[in-house]
Amino acid sequence: MIAVGCILIYLAIRRKMEPTLLLPMGFGAILVNIPGSTLTEAHGILSWLYETGIADAEVFPLLLFIGIGAMIDFGPLLAKPWLIFIGAAGQGGVFLTMMLASFFFPLNDAAAIGIIGAADGPTAILVSMRLGSQFIAPILIVAYCYMALVPVIQPLVLKAVTTKDERCIKMHYTPVGVSRSARIIFPVAVTIISGLIAPDSLALVGMLMFGNLIRECGVLSSLQKAAEGVLSPLISLLLGLSVAPMMSGPSLLRPETLLIMGFGVLAFVFDTVCGVLFVKAVNLFAREKINPLIGGAGISAFPMSSRVVQQIGLEADKQNHLLPFALGANVSGQIASVIAGGLILRFFA
């Protein structure tokens, strides 16, 4: 496990894979696995971080969502509201993976593994904790590692499920002004509607939308900058340290971890494919065709997935700029992933 910790530190520093989380997770793994370490005993600092930040009140995932909300601009979605359906379709991999994993794991663990496909670390933590999964540490590591690997995984999948002609479909973006009132009303309305649809998602959706309300209200600019630039990375660091007590050898070094890694890949692949196939189905009836690559941005890996879609679109046609549409689908996926987590909690917790 000390070697595993060193590998995580290497990935964070050398490969720049989610460094704000993998670096403290790797260092925490070293701290708790040194023989004679007392950091995870009743009054140890790491034990206290785990109990306070995750186990008891889930403080760290929820605070992290405030920072994430303060970073997200929902303008592209408000300008093209139909993109919300692509974000919803992009969560299909969560449920497909959960069904497959249920053949190998108890249902609560299978549901927690499926949420890896949401490409949303805080959601993965909260759902796996509330479901009482025994694989929280490997789920968290796999979720964040694969989020960092989106620029590697998604291009392969997108090119495999689309043709060159489909990737060349041009989409002309007409700028649409979004009023300040709409930007302020949106997080409030989403919180209410999501709470009615999936009450168990209310904590995550509420914190995400509260962070966005801080961004859009226009009277808390200093707090918005603090939430985006200070709160988010600081909570990520504390979150990485707080999962260290779960990173002992017996809990992580077992065959099930390899299965979770495999299902994690499937979750990301299924999410991407579901989004693309949804757009292809819409194109059968649509007068103005949508580039199927947009469907790949329906997962919650913001903004990496949007950049991947833009890059592949430009490879197919130098004049094909898909980023405005991809961003709208991507932020839709952020909302949809939290609602998907809430639905899983509602039915399986």
Short mmCIF file of C-alpha atoms in Angstrom, two decimals:
data_model
loop_
_atom_site.label_atom_id
_atom_site.label_comp_id
_atom_site.label_asym_id
_atom_site.label_seq_id
_atom_site.Cartn_x
_atom_site.Cartn_y
_atom_site.Cartn_z
CA MET A 1 0.00 0.00 0.00
CA ILE A 2 2.96 2.33 0.53
CA ALA A 3 3.90 1.54 -3.08
CA VAL A 4 0.31 2.30 -4.17
CA GLY A 5 0.55 5.64 -2.38
CA CYS A 6 3.77 6.43 -4.24
CA ILE A 7 2.08 5.55 -7.55
CA LEU A 8 -0.80 7.94 -6.81
CA ILE A 9 1.68 10.70 -5.99
CA TYR A 10 3.51 9.99 -9.26
CA LEU A 11 0.25 10.17 -11.25
CA ALA A 12 -0.67 13.45 -9.56
CA ILE A 13 2.69 15.17 -10.09
CA ARG A 14 4.13 13.64 -13.23
CA ARG A 15 0.91 12.92 -15.14
CA LYS A 16 -1.12 15.77 -13.57
CA MET A 17 -4.09 13.46 -12.98
CA GLU A 18 -6.45 15.22 -10.55
CA PRO A 19 -3.49 16.40 -8.41
CA THR A 20 -5.60 18.17 -5.76
CA LEU A 21 -7.11 14.82 -4.83
CA LEU A 22 -4.69 12.06 -5.84
CA LEU A 23 -1.70 13.75 -4.19
CA PRO A 24 -3.24 13.86 -0.67
CA MET A 25 -4.77 10.39 -1.22
CA GLY A 26 -1.37 8.97 -2.10
CA PHE A 27 0.36 10.65 0.83
CA GLY A 28 -2.46 9.56 3.14
CA ALA A 29 -2.04 5.95 1.98
CA ILE A 30 1.62 6.13 3.02
CA LEU A 31 0.76 7.66 6.40
CA VAL A 32 -1.78 5.01 7.42
CA ASN A 33 0.22 1.99 6.23
CA ILE A 34 3.50 2.71 8.00
CA PRO A 35 3.74 0.07 10.77
CA GLY A 36 2.85 1.55 14.14
CA SER A 37 1.04 4.58 12.68
CA THR A 38 -1.49 6.06 15.12
CA LEU A 39 -3.09 8.52 12.69
CA THR A 40 -6.19 6.36 12.26
CA GLU A 41 -6.75 5.63 15.93
CA ALA A 42 -9.64 7.20 17.83
CA HIS A 43 -7.98 10.61 18.28
CA GLY A 44 -5.78 10.59 15.19
CA ILE A 45 -6.04 13.50 12.74
CA LEU A 46 -6.91 11.31 9.74
CA SER A 47 -9.56 9.45 11.70
CA TRP A 48 -11.05 12.80 12.78
CA LEU A 49 -11.07 14.08 9.18
CA TYR A 50 -12.82 10.93 7.99
CA GLU A 51 -15.47 10.96 10.71
CA THR A 52 -16.15 14.70 10.43
CA GLY A 53 -15.77 15.23 6.72
CA ILE A 54 -17.29 12.05 5.27
CA ALA A 55 -18.82 9.53 7.65
CA ASP A 56 -20.98 11.67 9.95
CA ALA A 57 -22.26 14.65 7.99
CA GLU A 58 -20.67 14.29 4.52
CA VAL A 59 -19.34 17.82 4.94
CA PHE A 60 -16.49 17.69 2.41
CA PRO A 61 -18.43 16.42 -0.65
CA LEU A 62 -21.17 18.97 -0.04
CA LEU A 63 -18.79 21.90 0.46
CA LEU A 64 -16.91 20.83 -2.66
CA PHE A 65 -20.12 21.14 -4.65
CA ILE A 66 -20.45 24.78 -3.61
CA GLY A 67 -17.05 25.42 -5.17
CA ILE A 68 -17.98 23.47 -8.31
CA GLY A 69 -21.22 25.42 -8.67
CA ALA A 70 -19.33 28.70 -8.40
CA MET A 71 -17.16 27.62 -11.35
CA ILE A 72 -19.93 26.55 -13.75
CA ASP A 73 -21.52 28.85 -16.31
CA PHE A 74 -24.96 27.50 -17.19
CA GLY A 75 -25.36 30.11 -19.94
CA PRO A 76 -24.86 27.64 -22.85
CA LEU A 77 -27.60 25.42 -21.41
CA LEU A 78 -29.98 28.34 -20.86
CA ALA A 79 -29.38 29.44 -24.44
CA LYS A 80 -30.15 25.93 -25.78
CA PRO A 81 -32.45 24.26 -23.20
CA TRP A 82 -32.95 21.15 -25.36
CA LEU A 83 -29.39 20.12 -24.48
CA ILE A 84 -30.67 18.96 -21.08
CA PHE A 85 -31.99 15.79 -22.75
CA ILE A 86 -28.48 14.90 -23.93
CA GLY A 87 -27.20 15.30 -20.37
CA ALA A 88 -29.93 12.94 -19.17
CA ALA A 89 -29.16 10.37 -21.87
CA GLY A 90 -25.48 10.54 -20.92
CA GLN A 91 -26.27 8.92 -17.56
CA GLY A 92 -27.46 5.67 -19.14
CA GLY A 93 -24.09 4.07 -18.45
CA VAL A 94 -24.62 4.49 -14.70
CA PHE A 95 -27.63 2.18 -14.70
CA LEU A 96 -26.28 -0.26 -17.30
CA THR A 97 -23.08 -0.69 -15.30
CA MET A 98 -25.06 -1.10 -12.09
CA MET A 99 -27.08 -3.93 -13.65
CA LEU A 100 -23.97 -5.72 -14.90
CA ALA A 101 -22.13 -5.25 -11.60
CA SER A 102 -25.08 -6.73 -9.70
CA PHE A 103 -24.11 -10.15 -11.10
CA PHE A 104 -20.81 -9.92 -9.19
CA PHE A 105 -21.55 -7.69 -6.18
CA PRO A 106 -24.38 -7.13 -3.69
CA LEU A 107 -26.88 -4.59 -5.01
CA ASN A 108 -25.72 -1.73 -2.79
CA ASP A 109 -22.12 -2.18 -3.94
CA ALA A 110 -23.23 -2.55 -7.57
CA ALA A 111 -25.15 0.72 -7.37
CA ALA A 112 -22.13 2.47 -5.85
CA ILE A 113 -19.90 1.09 -8.62
CA GLY A 114 -22.37 2.23 -11.28
CA ILE A 115 -22.19 5.82 -10.05
CA ILE A 116 -18.56 5.92 -11.21
CA GLY A 117 -20.09 6.55 -14.63
CA ALA A 118 -21.46 9.85 -13.36
CA ALA A 119 -17.87 11.15 -13.68
CA ASP A 120 -18.47 13.15 -10.53
CA GLY A 121 -16.23 12.51 -7.52
CA PRO A 122 -18.37 14.11 -4.77
CA THR A 123 -21.46 12.25 -6.00
CA ALA A 124 -19.53 8.96 -6.02
CA ILE A 125 -18.39 9.56 -2.43
CA LEU A 126 -21.80 10.52 -1.08
CA VAL A 127 -23.68 7.70 -2.85
CA SER A 128 -21.19 4.98 -1.85
CA MET A 129 -21.19 6.22 1.76
CA ARG A 130 -24.99 6.28 2.05
CA LEU A 131 -25.27 2.87 0.41
CA GLY A 132 -22.85 1.45 2.96
CA SER A 133 -20.53 0.10 0.26
CA GLN A 134 -17.47 -1.80 1.43
CA PHE A 135 -15.51 -0.55 -1.61
CA ILE A 136 -15.52 3.21 -1.02
CA ALA A 137 -11.75 3.65 -1.39
CA PRO A 138 -11.35 1.76 -4.70
CA ILE A 139 -14.52 3.39 -6.09
CA LEU A 140 -13.16 6.83 -5.27
CA ILE A 141 -9.71 6.13 -6.71
CA VAL A 142 -11.15 4.61 -9.90
CA ALA A 143 -13.66 7.45 -10.34
CA TYR A 144 -11.06 10.21 -10.11
CA CYS A 145 -8.42 8.38 -12.16
CA TYR A 146 -10.87 7.75 -14.99
CA MET A 147 -12.11 11.34 -14.83
CA ALA A 148 -8.53 12.40 -15.50
CA LEU A 149 -8.37 9.87 -18.36
CA VAL A 150 -11.43 11.24 -20.18
CA PRO A 151 -9.20 12.81 -22.89
CA VAL A 152 -7.78 9.31 -23.51
CA ILE A 153 -10.93 7.16 -23.22
CA GLN A 154 -13.55 9.31 -24.93
CA PRO A 155 -11.82 9.96 -28.29
CA LEU A 156 -11.48 6.22 -28.87
CA VAL A 157 -15.15 5.60 -28.05
CA LEU A 158 -16.48 8.57 -30.02
CA LYS A 159 -14.57 7.59 -33.16
CA ALA A 160 -15.70 3.98 -32.80
CA VAL A 161 -19.44 4.80 -32.66
CA THR A 162 -19.58 7.62 -35.24
CA THR A 163 -18.75 7.80 -38.94
CA LYS A 164 -16.58 10.45 -40.59
CA ASP A 165 -19.69 11.94 -42.23
CA GLU A 166 -21.46 12.18 -38.87
CA ARG A 167 -18.48 13.87 -37.26
CA CYS A 168 -18.48 16.42 -40.10
CA ILE A 169 -22.07 17.56 -39.48
CA LYS A 170 -21.86 21.33 -39.03
CA MET A 171 -23.82 23.06 -36.32
CA HIS A 172 -24.24 26.80 -36.63
CA TYR A 173 -24.33 28.57 -33.32
CA THR A 174 -26.42 31.70 -33.06
CA PRO A 175 -25.54 33.62 -29.89
CA VAL A 176 -28.54 34.03 -27.62
CA GLY A 177 -28.43 36.53 -24.81
CA VAL A 178 -29.28 35.13 -21.39
CA SER A 179 -30.67 37.68 -18.98
CA ARG A 180 -29.35 38.07 -15.46
CA SER A 181 -32.82 37.26 -14.14
CA ALA A 182 -32.80 33.92 -15.97
CA ARG A 183 -29.37 33.10 -14.58
CA ILE A 184 -30.58 33.84 -11.03
CA ILE A 185 -33.90 32.01 -11.36
CA PHE A 186 -32.27 28.90 -12.90
CA PRO A 187 -30.41 27.54 -9.81
CA VAL A 188 -33.46 28.17 -7.62
CA ALA A 189 -35.81 26.44 -10.07
CA VAL A 190 -33.47 23.48 -10.59
CA THR A 191 -33.18 22.97 -6.84
CA ILE A 192 -36.97 22.90 -6.41
CA ILE A 193 -37.65 20.64 -9.41
CA SER A 194 -34.80 18.23 -8.62
CA GLY A 195 -35.90 18.03 -5.00
CA LEU A 196 -39.40 17.05 -6.09
CA ILE A 197 -38.11 14.44 -8.57
CA ALA A 198 -35.38 12.94 -6.40
CA PRO A 199 -35.43 14.23 -2.79
CA ASP A 200 -32.26 12.29 -1.97
CA SER A 201 -30.36 14.40 -4.50
CA LEU A 202 -31.36 17.62 -2.74
CA ALA A 203 -28.18 17.96 -0.68
CA LEU A 204 -25.88 17.71 -3.69
CA VAL A 205 -28.11 19.65 -6.10
CA GLY A 206 -28.76 22.28 -3.46
CA MET A 207 -25.08 22.90 -2.75
CA LEU A 208 -24.24 22.90 -6.47
CA MET A 209 -26.97 25.40 -7.25
CA PHE A 210 -26.17 27.53 -4.20
CA GLY A 211 -22.60 27.83 -5.46
CA ASN A 212 -23.94 28.84 -8.87
CA LEU A 213 -26.30 31.38 -7.29
CA ILE A 214 -23.29 32.95 -5.54
CA ARG A 215 -21.69 33.25 -9.00
CA GLU A 216 -24.70 34.72 -10.77
CA CYS A 217 -26.25 36.99 -8.14
CA GLY A 218 -23.69 39.74 -8.80
CA VAL A 219 -23.44 40.92 -5.19
CA LEU A 220 -21.01 38.31 -3.83
CA SER A 221 -18.15 38.50 -6.33
CA SER A 222 -15.45 38.18 -3.67
CA LEU A 223 -17.11 35.06 -2.22
CA GLN A 224 -17.53 33.63 -5.71
CA LYS A 225 -13.80 34.00 -6.35
CA ALA A 226 -13.04 32.47 -2.94
CA ALA A 227 -15.37 29.50 -3.54
CA GLU A 228 -13.86 28.88 -6.97
CA GLY A 229 -10.19 29.56 -6.26
CA VAL A 230 -9.79 28.65 -2.57
CA LEU A 231 -12.67 26.56 -1.24
CA SER A 232 -12.76 24.01 -4.06
CA PRO A 233 -9.04 23.05 -4.10
CA LEU A 234 -8.78 23.21 -0.28
CA ILE A 235 -11.75 20.88 0.25
CA SER A 236 -10.41 18.53 -2.45
CA LEU A 237 -7.14 18.32 -0.54
CA LEU A 238 -8.89 17.61 2.78
CA LEU A 239 -11.14 15.09 1.04
CA GLY A 240 -8.12 13.22 -0.26
CA LEU A 241 -6.62 13.01 3.22
CA SER A 242 -9.92 12.06 4.85
CA VAL A 243 -10.29 8.86 2.78
CA ALA A 244 -6.85 7.67 3.92
CA PRO A 245 -8.27 5.54 6.79
CA MET A 246 -10.04 3.43 4.16
CA MET A 247 -6.83 2.81 2.22
CA SER A 248 -5.38 -0.01 4.27
CA GLY A 249 -4.07 -3.05 2.43
CA PRO A 250 -6.91 -5.47 3.30
CA SER A 251 -9.58 -3.01 2.10
CA LEU A 252 -7.95 -2.15 -1.22
CA LEU A 253 -5.61 -4.95 -2.35
CA ARG A 254 -8.13 -7.61 -3.30
CA PRO A 255 -9.50 -9.09 -6.54
CA GLU A 256 -12.70 -7.03 -6.37
CA THR A 257 -10.66 -3.88 -6.97
CA LEU A 258 -9.71 -5.15 -10.44
CA LEU A 259 -13.38 -5.81 -11.18
CA ILE A 260 -14.26 -2.28 -10.07
CA MET A 261 -11.60 -0.90 -12.40
CA GLY A 262 -13.12 -2.85 -15.28
CA PHE A 263 -16.66 -1.71 -14.50
CA GLY A 264 -15.39 1.86 -14.18
CA VAL A 265 -14.17 1.76 -17.79
CA LEU A 266 -17.49 0.25 -18.89
CA ALA A 267 -19.41 3.01 -17.09
CA PHE A 268 -17.53 5.76 -18.94
CA VAL A 269 -17.86 3.92 -22.28
CA PHE A 270 -21.59 3.25 -21.80
CA ASP A 271 -22.27 6.86 -20.82
CA THR A 272 -20.56 8.12 -23.95
CA VAL A 273 -22.28 5.58 -26.20
CA CYS A 274 -25.71 6.29 -24.69
CA GLY A 275 -25.33 10.01 -25.37
CA VAL A 276 -24.21 9.44 -28.97
CA LEU A 277 -26.97 6.91 -29.70
CA PHE A 278 -29.57 9.27 -28.27
CA VAL A 279 -28.49 12.02 -30.68
CA LYS A 280 -28.50 9.54 -33.57
CA ALA A 281 -32.06 8.54 -32.66
CA VAL A 282 -33.12 12.20 -32.59
CA ASN A 283 -31.53 12.74 -36.01
CA LEU A 284 -33.88 10.15 -37.50
CA PHE A 285 -36.73 12.62 -36.99
CA ALA A 286 -34.98 16.00 -36.84
CA ARG A 287 -35.05 18.34 -39.82
CA GLU A 288 -31.79 19.99 -38.78
CA LYS A 289 -29.24 17.31 -37.91
CA ILE A 290 -27.24 17.35 -34.68
CA ASN A 291 -23.62 16.26 -34.67
CA PRO A 292 -23.61 12.96 -32.68
CA LEU A 293 -20.33 13.96 -31.04
CA ILE A 294 -22.38 16.34 -28.87
CA GLY A 295 -23.87 13.28 -27.20
CA GLY A 296 -20.44 12.37 -25.84
CA ALA A 297 -20.40 15.59 -23.82
CA GLY A 298 -23.44 14.48 -21.84
CA ILE A 299 -21.29 12.99 -19.09
CA SER A 300 -20.40 15.11 -16.09
CA ALA A 301 -16.64 15.43 -16.71
CA PHE A 302 -16.73 19.22 -17.04
CA PRO A 303 -15.12 20.80 -19.02
CA MET A 304 -12.82 18.00 -20.26
CA SER A 305 -15.52 16.22 -22.24
CA SER A 306 -16.48 19.43 -24.04
CA ARG A 307 -12.89 19.95 -25.11
CA VAL A 308 -12.67 16.37 -26.40
CA VAL A 309 -15.79 16.88 -28.54
CA GLN A 310 -14.44 20.15 -29.91
CA GLN A 311 -11.09 18.56 -30.75
CA ILE A 312 -12.59 15.57 -32.58
CA GLY A 313 -14.99 17.83 -34.46
CA LEU A 314 -12.08 19.97 -35.67
CA GLU A 315 -10.15 16.86 -36.71
CA ALA A 316 -13.06 15.93 -38.98
CA ASP A 317 -13.60 19.46 -40.31
CA LYS A 318 -11.41 22.47 -39.53
CA GLN A 319 -14.47 24.76 -39.64
CA ASN A 320 -16.63 22.65 -37.33
CA HIS A 321 -16.79 24.39 -33.95
CA LEU A 322 -18.94 22.34 -31.57
CA LEU A 323 -17.78 23.82 -28.26
CA PRO A 324 -20.85 26.02 -27.48
CA PHE A 325 -23.17 23.02 -27.88
CA ALA A 326 -20.78 20.65 -26.10
CA LEU A 327 -20.55 22.97 -23.09
CA GLY A 328 -24.33 23.08 -22.81
CA ALA A 329 -24.56 19.29 -22.91
CA ASN A 330 -21.67 19.02 -20.44
CA VAL A 331 -23.24 21.24 -17.77
CA SER A 332 -26.51 19.39 -18.34
CA GLY A 333 -24.64 16.20 -17.51
CA GLN A 334 -23.43 17.80 -14.28
CA ILE A 335 -27.02 18.30 -13.14
CA ALA A 336 -28.23 14.95 -14.48
CA SER A 337 -25.43 13.02 -12.74
CA VAL A 338 -26.46 14.39 -9.35
CA ILE A 339 -30.11 13.54 -10.01
CA ALA A 340 -29.05 10.04 -11.09
CA GLY A 341 -27.22 9.66 -7.78
CA GLY A 342 -30.34 10.81 -5.95
CA LEU A 343 -32.50 8.27 -7.79
CA ILE A 344 -30.10 5.48 -6.91
CA LEU A 345 -30.23 6.50 -3.24
CA ARG A 346 -34.01 6.69 -3.33
CA PHE A 347 -34.44 3.13 -4.59
CA PHE A 348 -31.38 1.31 -3.20
CA ALA A 349 -30.28 3.04 0.01
#
